[in-house]
PDB file of C-alpha atoms in Angstrom:
ATOM      1  CA  ILE A 781       9.264 -92.428 -22.814  1.00  0.00           C
ATOM      2  CA  THR A 782       7.866 -91.425 -19.543  1.00  0.00           C
ATOM      3  CA  GLY A 783      10.089 -87.961 -19.913  1.00  0.00           C
ATOM      4  CA  PHE A 784       8.355 -87.724 -23.207  1.00  0.00           C
ATOM      5  CA  ILE A 785       5.060 -87.958 -21.673  1.00  0.00           C
ATOM      6  CA  ALA A 786       5.609 -85.562 -19.518  1.00  0.00           C
ATOM      7  CA  GLY A 787       7.274 -83.354 -21.443  1.00  0.00           C
ATOM      8  CA  ILE A 788       3.846 -83.252 -23.574  1.00  0.00           C
ATOM      9  CA  GLN A 789       1.732 -82.763 -21.094  1.00  0.00           C
ATOM     10  CA  LEU A 790       3.363 -79.833 -19.585  1.00  0.00           C
ATOM     11  CA  SER A 791       3.056 -78.229 -22.722  1.00  0.00           C
ATOM     12  CA  TYR A 792      -0.652 -79.055 -23.365  1.00  0.00           C
ATOM     13  CA  ASN A 793      -1.502 -77.861 -20.084  1.00  0.00           C
ATOM     14  CA  ASP A 794       1.051 -74.738 -20.144  1.00  0.00           C
ATOM     15  CA  MET A 795       1.901 -75.811 -16.551  1.00  0.00           C
ATOM     16  CA  VAL A 796       5.882 -74.249 -16.781  1.00  0.00           C
ATOM     17  CA  LYS A 797       7.622 -73.007 -20.149  1.00  0.00           C
ATOM     18  CA  VAL A 798      10.903 -71.131 -20.411  1.00  0.00           C
ATOM     19  CA  GLY A 799      11.204 -67.848 -18.922  1.00  0.00           C
ATOM     20  CA  ASP A 800       8.518 -68.868 -15.356  1.00  0.00           C
ATOM     21  CA  TRP A 801       9.960 -68.311 -11.905  1.00  0.00           C
ATOM     22  CA  ILE A 802       9.286 -72.183 -10.103  1.00  0.00           C
ATOM     23  CA  THR A 803       9.716 -73.655  -6.432  1.00  0.00           C
ATOM     24  CA  VAL A 804       9.597 -77.099  -6.656  1.00  0.00           C
ATOM     25  CA  ASN A 805       9.031 -78.857  -3.382  1.00  0.00           C
ATOM     26  CA  GLY A 806      11.797 -81.206  -1.662  1.00  0.00           C
ATOM     27  CA  THR A 807      14.681 -79.611  -4.376  1.00  0.00           C
ATOM     28  CA  MET A 808      16.628 -76.813  -4.101  1.00  0.00           C
ATOM     29  CA  ALA A 809      14.916 -75.265  -7.551  1.00  0.00           C
ATOM     30  CA  ASN A 810      13.907 -71.775  -6.855  1.00  0.00           C
ATOM     31  CA  GLY A 811      14.464 -70.040  -9.804  1.00  0.00           C
ATOM     32  CA  VAL A 812      14.120 -69.353 -13.576  1.00  0.00           C
ATOM     33  CA  VAL A 813      13.420 -71.829 -16.069  1.00  0.00           C
ATOM     34  CA  ILE A 814      16.204 -71.698 -18.642  1.00  0.00           C
ATOM     35  CA  ASP A 815      15.497 -75.105 -20.879  1.00  0.00           C
ATOM     36  CA  ILE A 816      12.528 -77.514 -21.160  1.00  0.00           C
ATOM     37  CA  SER A 817      14.033 -81.264 -22.697  1.00  0.00           C
ATOM     38  CA  LEU A 818      12.583 -84.029 -22.433  1.00  0.00           C
ATOM     39  CA  ILE A 819      14.790 -85.566 -19.783  1.00  0.00           C
ATOM     40  CA  THR A 820      15.149 -82.633 -17.218  1.00  0.00           C
ATOM     41  CA  VAL A 821      13.907 -79.016 -16.610  1.00  0.00           C
ATOM     42  CA  LYS A 822      16.895 -76.758 -16.404  1.00  0.00           C
ATOM     43  CA  ILE A 823      16.335 -73.734 -13.712  1.00  0.00           C
ATOM     44  CA  GLN A 824      18.905 -71.060 -12.685  1.00  0.00           C
ATOM     45  CA  ASN A 825      18.457 -70.142  -9.122  1.00  0.00           C
ATOM     46  CA  PHE A 826      18.559 -66.968  -7.788  1.00  0.00           C
ATOM     47  CA  ASP A 827      22.374 -67.206  -6.391  1.00  0.00           C
ATOM     48  CA  ASN A 828      23.202 -68.626 -10.304  1.00  0.00           C
ATOM     49  CA  THR A 829      23.560 -72.240  -9.224  1.00  0.00           C
ATOM     50  CA  ILE A 830      22.049 -74.832 -12.143  1.00  0.00           C
ATOM     51  CA  VAL A 831      19.068 -77.307 -10.910  1.00  0.00           C
ATOM     52  CA  ASN A 832      18.392 -80.014 -13.138  1.00  0.00           C
ATOM     53  CA  VAL A 833      14.587 -81.336 -11.959  1.00  0.00           C
ATOM     54  CA  PRO A 834      13.607 -84.453 -14.095  1.00  0.00           C
ATOM     55  CA  THR A 835      10.417 -83.576 -16.353  1.00  0.00           C
ATOM     56  CA  TYR A 836       8.314 -86.640 -15.649  1.00  0.00           C
ATOM     57  CA  SER A 837       8.687 -85.484 -11.456  1.00  0.00           C
ATOM     58  CA  LEU A 838       7.250 -82.002 -12.228  1.00  0.00           C
ATOM     59  CA  MET A 839       4.155 -84.325 -12.883  1.00  0.00           C
ATOM     60  CA  THR A 840       4.539 -85.814  -9.600  1.00  0.00           C
ATOM     61  CA  THR A 841       5.978 -83.323  -7.121  1.00  0.00           C
ATOM     62  CA  PRO A 842       3.700 -80.653  -6.196  1.00  0.00           C
ATOM     63  CA  PHE A 843       5.358 -77.038  -7.579  1.00  0.00           C
ATOM     64  CA  GLN A 844       4.967 -73.447  -7.245  1.00  0.00           C
ATOM     65  CA  ASN A 845       4.686 -71.456 -10.710  1.00  0.00           C
ATOM     66  CA  TRP A 846       4.991 -67.638  -9.968  1.00  0.00           C
ATOM     67  CA  ARG A 847       3.693 -66.651 -13.667  1.00  0.00           C
ATOM     68  CA  GLY A 848       0.166 -66.011 -12.389  1.00  0.00           C
ATOM     69  CA  MET A 849       1.803 -62.954  -9.996  1.00  0.00           C
ATOM     70  CA  GLU A 850       3.748 -61.782 -12.864  1.00  0.00           C
ATOM     71  CA  GLU A 851       1.179 -61.370 -15.476  1.00  0.00           C
ATOM     72  CA  SER A 852      -1.123 -59.591 -12.413  1.00  0.00           C
ATOM     73  CA  ALA A 853      -1.182 -56.431 -11.407  1.00  0.00           C
ATOM     74  CA  GLY A 854       0.399 -56.649  -8.122  1.00  0.00           C
ATOM     75  CA  ARG A 855       2.440 -58.451  -5.681  1.00  0.00           C
ATOM     76  CA  ARG A 856       0.659 -59.606  -2.546  1.00  0.00           C
ATOM     77  CA  ILE A 857       2.277 -57.739   1.124  1.00  0.00           C
ATOM     78  CA  THR A 858       1.482 -59.188   3.899  1.00  0.00           C
ATOM     79  CA  LEU A 859       3.355 -57.860   7.091  1.00  0.00           C
ATOM     80  CA  THR A 860       2.428 -59.080  10.968  1.00  0.00           C
ATOM     81  CA  PHE A 861       3.285 -58.031  13.837  1.00  0.00           C
ATOM     82  CA  ASN A 862       1.993 -58.066  17.494  1.00  0.00           C
ATOM     83  CA  ILE A 863       0.735 -55.327  19.539  1.00  0.00           C
ATOM     84  CA  ASP A 864       1.366 -55.552  23.563  1.00  0.00           C
ATOM     85  CA  THR A 865      -2.815 -55.676  24.738  1.00  0.00           C
ATOM     86  CA  GLU A 866      -1.254 -53.932  28.011  1.00  0.00           C
ATOM     87  CA  SER A 867      -0.421 -50.497  25.744  1.00  0.00           C
ATOM     88  CA  VAL A 868      -4.152 -50.667  24.112  1.00  0.00           C
ATOM     89  CA  LYS A 869      -6.383 -48.006  26.061  1.00  0.00           C
ATOM     90  CA  PHE A 870      -9.505 -45.644  25.551  1.00  0.00           C
ATOM     91  CA  CYS A 871      -8.292 -42.542  24.513  1.00  0.00           C
ATOM     92  CA  THR A 872      -8.740 -38.941  26.600  1.00  0.00           C
ATOM     93  CA  PRO A 873      -9.981 -35.898  24.905  1.00  0.00           C
ATOM     94  CA  GLN A 874      -6.281 -34.662  25.647  1.00  0.00           C
ATOM     95  CA  GLU A 875      -5.095 -37.955  23.584  1.00  0.00           C
ATOM     96  CA  LEU A 876      -7.646 -37.768  20.797  1.00  0.00           C
ATOM     97  CA  GLU A 877      -6.687 -34.260  20.034  1.00  0.00           C
ATOM     98  CA  ARG A 878      -2.749 -35.727  19.941  1.00  0.00           C
ATOM     99  CA  PHE A 879      -3.563 -38.558  17.869  1.00  0.00           C
ATOM    100  CA  GLY A 880      -5.685 -36.512  15.716  1.00  0.00           C
ATOM    101  CA  GLU A 881      -2.205 -34.533  14.520  1.00  0.00           C
ATOM    102  CA  TYR A 882      -2.098 -38.630  12.244  1.00  0.00           C
ATOM    103  CA  VAL A 883      -5.431 -39.399  12.067  1.00  0.00           C
ATOM    104  CA  LYS A 884      -8.685 -38.897  12.500  1.00  0.00           C
ATOM    105  CA  LEU A 885     -11.585 -41.686  12.654  1.00  0.00           C
ATOM    106  CA  PRO A 886     -14.415 -40.779  10.133  1.00  0.00           C
ATOM    107  CA  ALA A 887     -16.817 -37.748  11.343  1.00  0.00           C
ATOM    108  CA  ASN A 888     -19.728 -39.609  12.219  1.00  0.00           C
ATOM    109  CA  GLU A 889     -17.583 -41.788  14.454  1.00  0.00           C
ATOM    110  CA  GLN A 890     -15.652 -38.821  16.278  1.00  0.00           C
ATOM    111  CA  SER A 891     -18.484 -38.699  18.915  1.00  0.00           C
ATOM    112  CA  ARG A 892     -17.833 -41.964  20.243  1.00  0.00           C
ATOM    113  CA  ASN A 893     -16.573 -42.242  23.787  1.00  0.00           C
ATOM    114  CA  ASN A 894     -14.954 -45.322  23.599  1.00  0.00           C
ATOM    115  CA  ILE A 895     -12.596 -44.650  21.057  1.00  0.00           C
ATOM    116  CA  THR A 896      -9.303 -46.745  21.510  1.00  0.00           C
ATOM    117  CA  ASN A 897      -5.531 -46.096  20.484  1.00  0.00           C
ATOM    118  CA  LEU A 898      -5.311 -49.112  18.785  1.00  0.00           C
ATOM    119  CA  GLU A 899      -8.383 -48.208  16.595  1.00  0.00           C
ATOM    120  CA  LEU A 900      -6.881 -44.993  15.738  1.00  0.00           C
ATOM    121  CA  TYR A 901      -3.323 -46.549  14.753  1.00  0.00           C
ATOM    122  CA  ARG A 902      -5.208 -49.431  12.631  1.00  0.00           C
ATOM    123  CA  PHE A 903      -6.861 -46.384  10.927  1.00  0.00           C
ATOM    124  CA  TYR A 904      -3.801 -44.670  10.379  1.00  0.00           C
ATOM    125  CA  LEU A 905      -1.829 -47.402   9.120  1.00  0.00           C
ATOM    126  CA  LEU A 906      -4.765 -48.166   6.592  1.00  0.00           C
ATOM    127  CA  LYS A 907      -4.548 -44.278   5.434  1.00  0.00           C
ATOM    128  CA  MET A 908      -1.014 -45.051   5.055  1.00  0.00           C
ATOM    129  CA  LEU A 909      -1.337 -47.699   2.861  1.00  0.00           C
ATOM    130  CA  LEU A 910      -3.988 -45.873   0.960  1.00  0.00           C
ATOM    131  CA  ALA A 911      -1.505 -42.975  -0.016  1.00  0.00           C
ATOM    132  CA  ASN A 912       1.709 -45.495  -0.681  1.00  0.00           C
ATOM    133  CA  PRO A 913       2.011 -44.353  -4.638  1.00  0.00           C
ATOM    134  CA  GLN A 914       3.933 -47.665  -4.483  1.00  0.00           C
ATOM    135  CA  ILE A 915       0.987 -49.926  -3.706  1.00  0.00           C
ATOM    136  CA  ASN A 916      -1.821 -51.171  -6.199  1.00  0.00           C
ATOM    137  CA  PRO A 917      -5.545 -49.045  -5.047  1.00  0.00           C
ATOM    138  CA  ARG A 918      -7.295 -51.216  -7.463  1.00  0.00           C
ATOM    139  CA  LEU A 919      -6.444 -54.534  -5.665  1.00  0.00           C
ATOM    140  CA  THR A 920      -7.161 -55.355  -2.029  1.00  0.00           C
ATOM    141  CA  ILE A 921      -5.965 -52.907   1.111  1.00  0.00           C
ATOM    142  CA  MET A 922      -6.910 -53.577   4.236  1.00  0.00           C
ATOM    143  CA  VAL A 923      -5.280 -53.673   7.675  1.00  0.00           C
ATOM    144  CA  ARG A 924      -6.946 -56.970  10.245  1.00  0.00           C
ATOM    145  CA  TYR A 925      -6.308 -58.177  13.538  1.00  0.00           C
ATOM    146  CA  LEU A 926      -5.635 -62.177  13.689  1.00  0.00           C
ATOM    147  CA  GLN A 927      -6.127 -64.969  15.951  1.00  0.00           C
ATOM    148  CA  SER A 928      -4.522 -62.963  19.188  1.00  0.00           C
ATOM    149  CA  GLY A 929      -2.817 -65.337  21.592  1.00  0.00           C
ATOM    150  CA  PRO A 930      -0.456 -64.678  24.931  1.00  0.00           C
ATOM    151  CA  ASP A 931       1.956 -62.974  22.028  1.00  0.00           C
ATOM    152  CA  GLY A 932      -0.144 -59.893  22.108  1.00  0.00           C
ATOM    153  CA  ILE A 933      -2.887 -58.852  19.282  1.00  0.00           C
ATOM    154  CA  PRO A 934      -1.027 -59.936  15.421  1.00  0.00           C
ATOM    155  CA  LEU A 935      -1.613 -57.061  13.593  1.00  0.00           C
ATOM    156  CA  GLN A 936      -1.329 -57.714   9.846  1.00  0.00           C
ATOM    157  CA  LEU A 937      -1.402 -55.098   6.697  1.00  0.00           C
ATOM    158  CA  TYR A 938      -2.468 -56.619   3.541  1.00  0.00           C
ATOM    159  CA  CYS A 939      -2.015 -54.588   0.078  1.00  0.00           C
ATOM    160  CA  PHE A 940      -0.280 -55.463  -3.386  1.00  0.00           C
ATOM    161  CA  SER A 941       2.620 -53.583  -4.533  1.00  0.00           C
ATOM    162  CA  LYS A 942       2.799 -52.185  -7.909  1.00  0.00           C
ATOM    163  CA  ASP A 943       6.366 -53.404  -8.420  1.00  0.00           C
ATOM    164  CA  LYS A 944       6.928 -57.262  -8.632  1.00  0.00           C
ATOM    165  CA  ASN A 945      10.655 -57.724  -9.162  1.00  0.00           C
ATOM    166  CA  TRP A 946      12.271 -59.307  -6.271  1.00  0.00           C
ATOM    167  CA  VAL A 947      14.472 -56.490  -5.041  1.00  0.00           C
ATOM    168  CA  ALA A 948      11.961 -53.639  -5.216  1.00  0.00           C
ATOM    169  CA  TYR A 949       9.483 -55.437  -3.560  1.00  0.00           C
ATOM    170  CA  GLU A 950      11.288 -56.354  -0.703  1.00  0.00           C
ATOM    171  CA  GLY A 951      12.263 -52.600  -0.281  1.00  0.00           C
ATOM    172  CA  ILE A 952       8.660 -51.338  -0.610  1.00  0.00           C
ATOM    173  CA  GLN A 953       7.698 -53.775   2.088  1.00  0.00           C
ATOM    174  CA  ALA A 954      10.170 -53.441   4.258  1.00  0.00           C
ATOM    175  CA  ALA A 955      10.030 -49.422   4.117  1.00  0.00           C
ATOM    176  CA  ILE A 956       5.888 -50.257   4.964  1.00  0.00           C
ATOM    177  CA  LEU A 957       7.096 -52.607   7.997  1.00  0.00           C
ATOM    178  CA  GLU A 958       9.895 -49.982   9.388  1.00  0.00           C
ATOM    179  CA  GLN A 959       7.028 -46.911   9.160  1.00  0.00           C
ATOM    180  CA  ALA A 960       4.268 -49.178  10.635  1.00  0.00           C
ATOM    181  CA  ILE A 961       6.748 -49.862  13.747  1.00  0.00           C
ATOM    182  CA  ALA A 962       8.055 -46.695  14.239  1.00  0.00           C
ATOM    183  CA  PHE A 963       4.814 -44.946  14.364  1.00  0.00           C
ATOM    184  CA  ALA A 964       3.257 -47.476  17.062  1.00  0.00           C
ATOM    185  CA  ASN A 965       4.496 -45.267  20.002  1.00  0.00           C
ATOM    186  CA  LYS A 966       3.189 -42.089  18.790  1.00  0.00           C
ATOM    187  CA  PHE A 967      -0.178 -43.672  19.550  1.00  0.00           C
ATOM    188  CA  ASP A 968       1.104 -44.812  22.854  1.00  0.00           C
ATOM    189  CA  LEU A 969       1.465 -48.540  21.655  1.00  0.00           C
ATOM    190  CA  SER A 970       4.067 -51.178  22.262  1.00  0.00           C
ATOM    191  CA  ILE A 971       5.306 -53.550  19.837  1.00  0.00           C
ATOM    192  CA  PHE A 972       5.429 -57.514  21.338  1.00  0.00           C
ATOM    193  CA  GLN A 973       8.348 -58.894  22.031  1.00  0.00           C
ATOM    194  CA  MET A 974       9.672 -61.742  24.212  1.00  0.00           C
ATOM    195  CA  ALA A 975      11.478 -60.449  27.293  1.00  0.00           C
ATOM    196  CA  PHE A 976      14.505 -62.266  28.201  1.00  0.00           C
ATOM    197  CA  LYS A 977      15.786 -62.719  31.498  1.00  0.00           C
ATOM    198  CA  THR A 978      18.859 -63.909  32.848  1.00  0.00           C
ATOM    199  CA  THR A 979      19.659 -65.591  35.806  1.00  0.00           C
ATOM    200  CA  PRO A 980      21.972 -64.542  38.020  1.00  0.00           C
TER     201      PRO A 980
END
């Protein structure tokens, strides 16, 4: 009876249906729903294992349904890495000319004498995302700082990929991160990483 009522509620509220990708907290379920019965919801994980979750448990256990993402205009990408604060500096005219090969500030900003290499790098990353044909320009695109701490300045790239397929999505965000890290030294910036010292 409990399963029957739960099945009706799941269907009536459109909480889950066959073909949805769901993740159920506290279980090994992370895959596509292939069958819904009065007793169980059968889920095929991405490693092709099958997990059966009691239908009624989906009414009491939090679960994530990725249908909204799959039906949206893009899949969110958030990439964060830390900049070493000791590598941030004000730019000399010579450095501004050198960095200008990759990016320039808006015309009304170029006359300032307090432009930093980190600011230019941030503008470069934003330009990189805006020019990427795999990123949806109709959704939010930004490069921002998070709360800094002893591990440097967290710099986050925030955007949405057009392709929501898992493999393609991972490839898109990997390529963005690789380019972002590789270009940091073009602006004389260092990516923060913990230095491990061995005891002699």
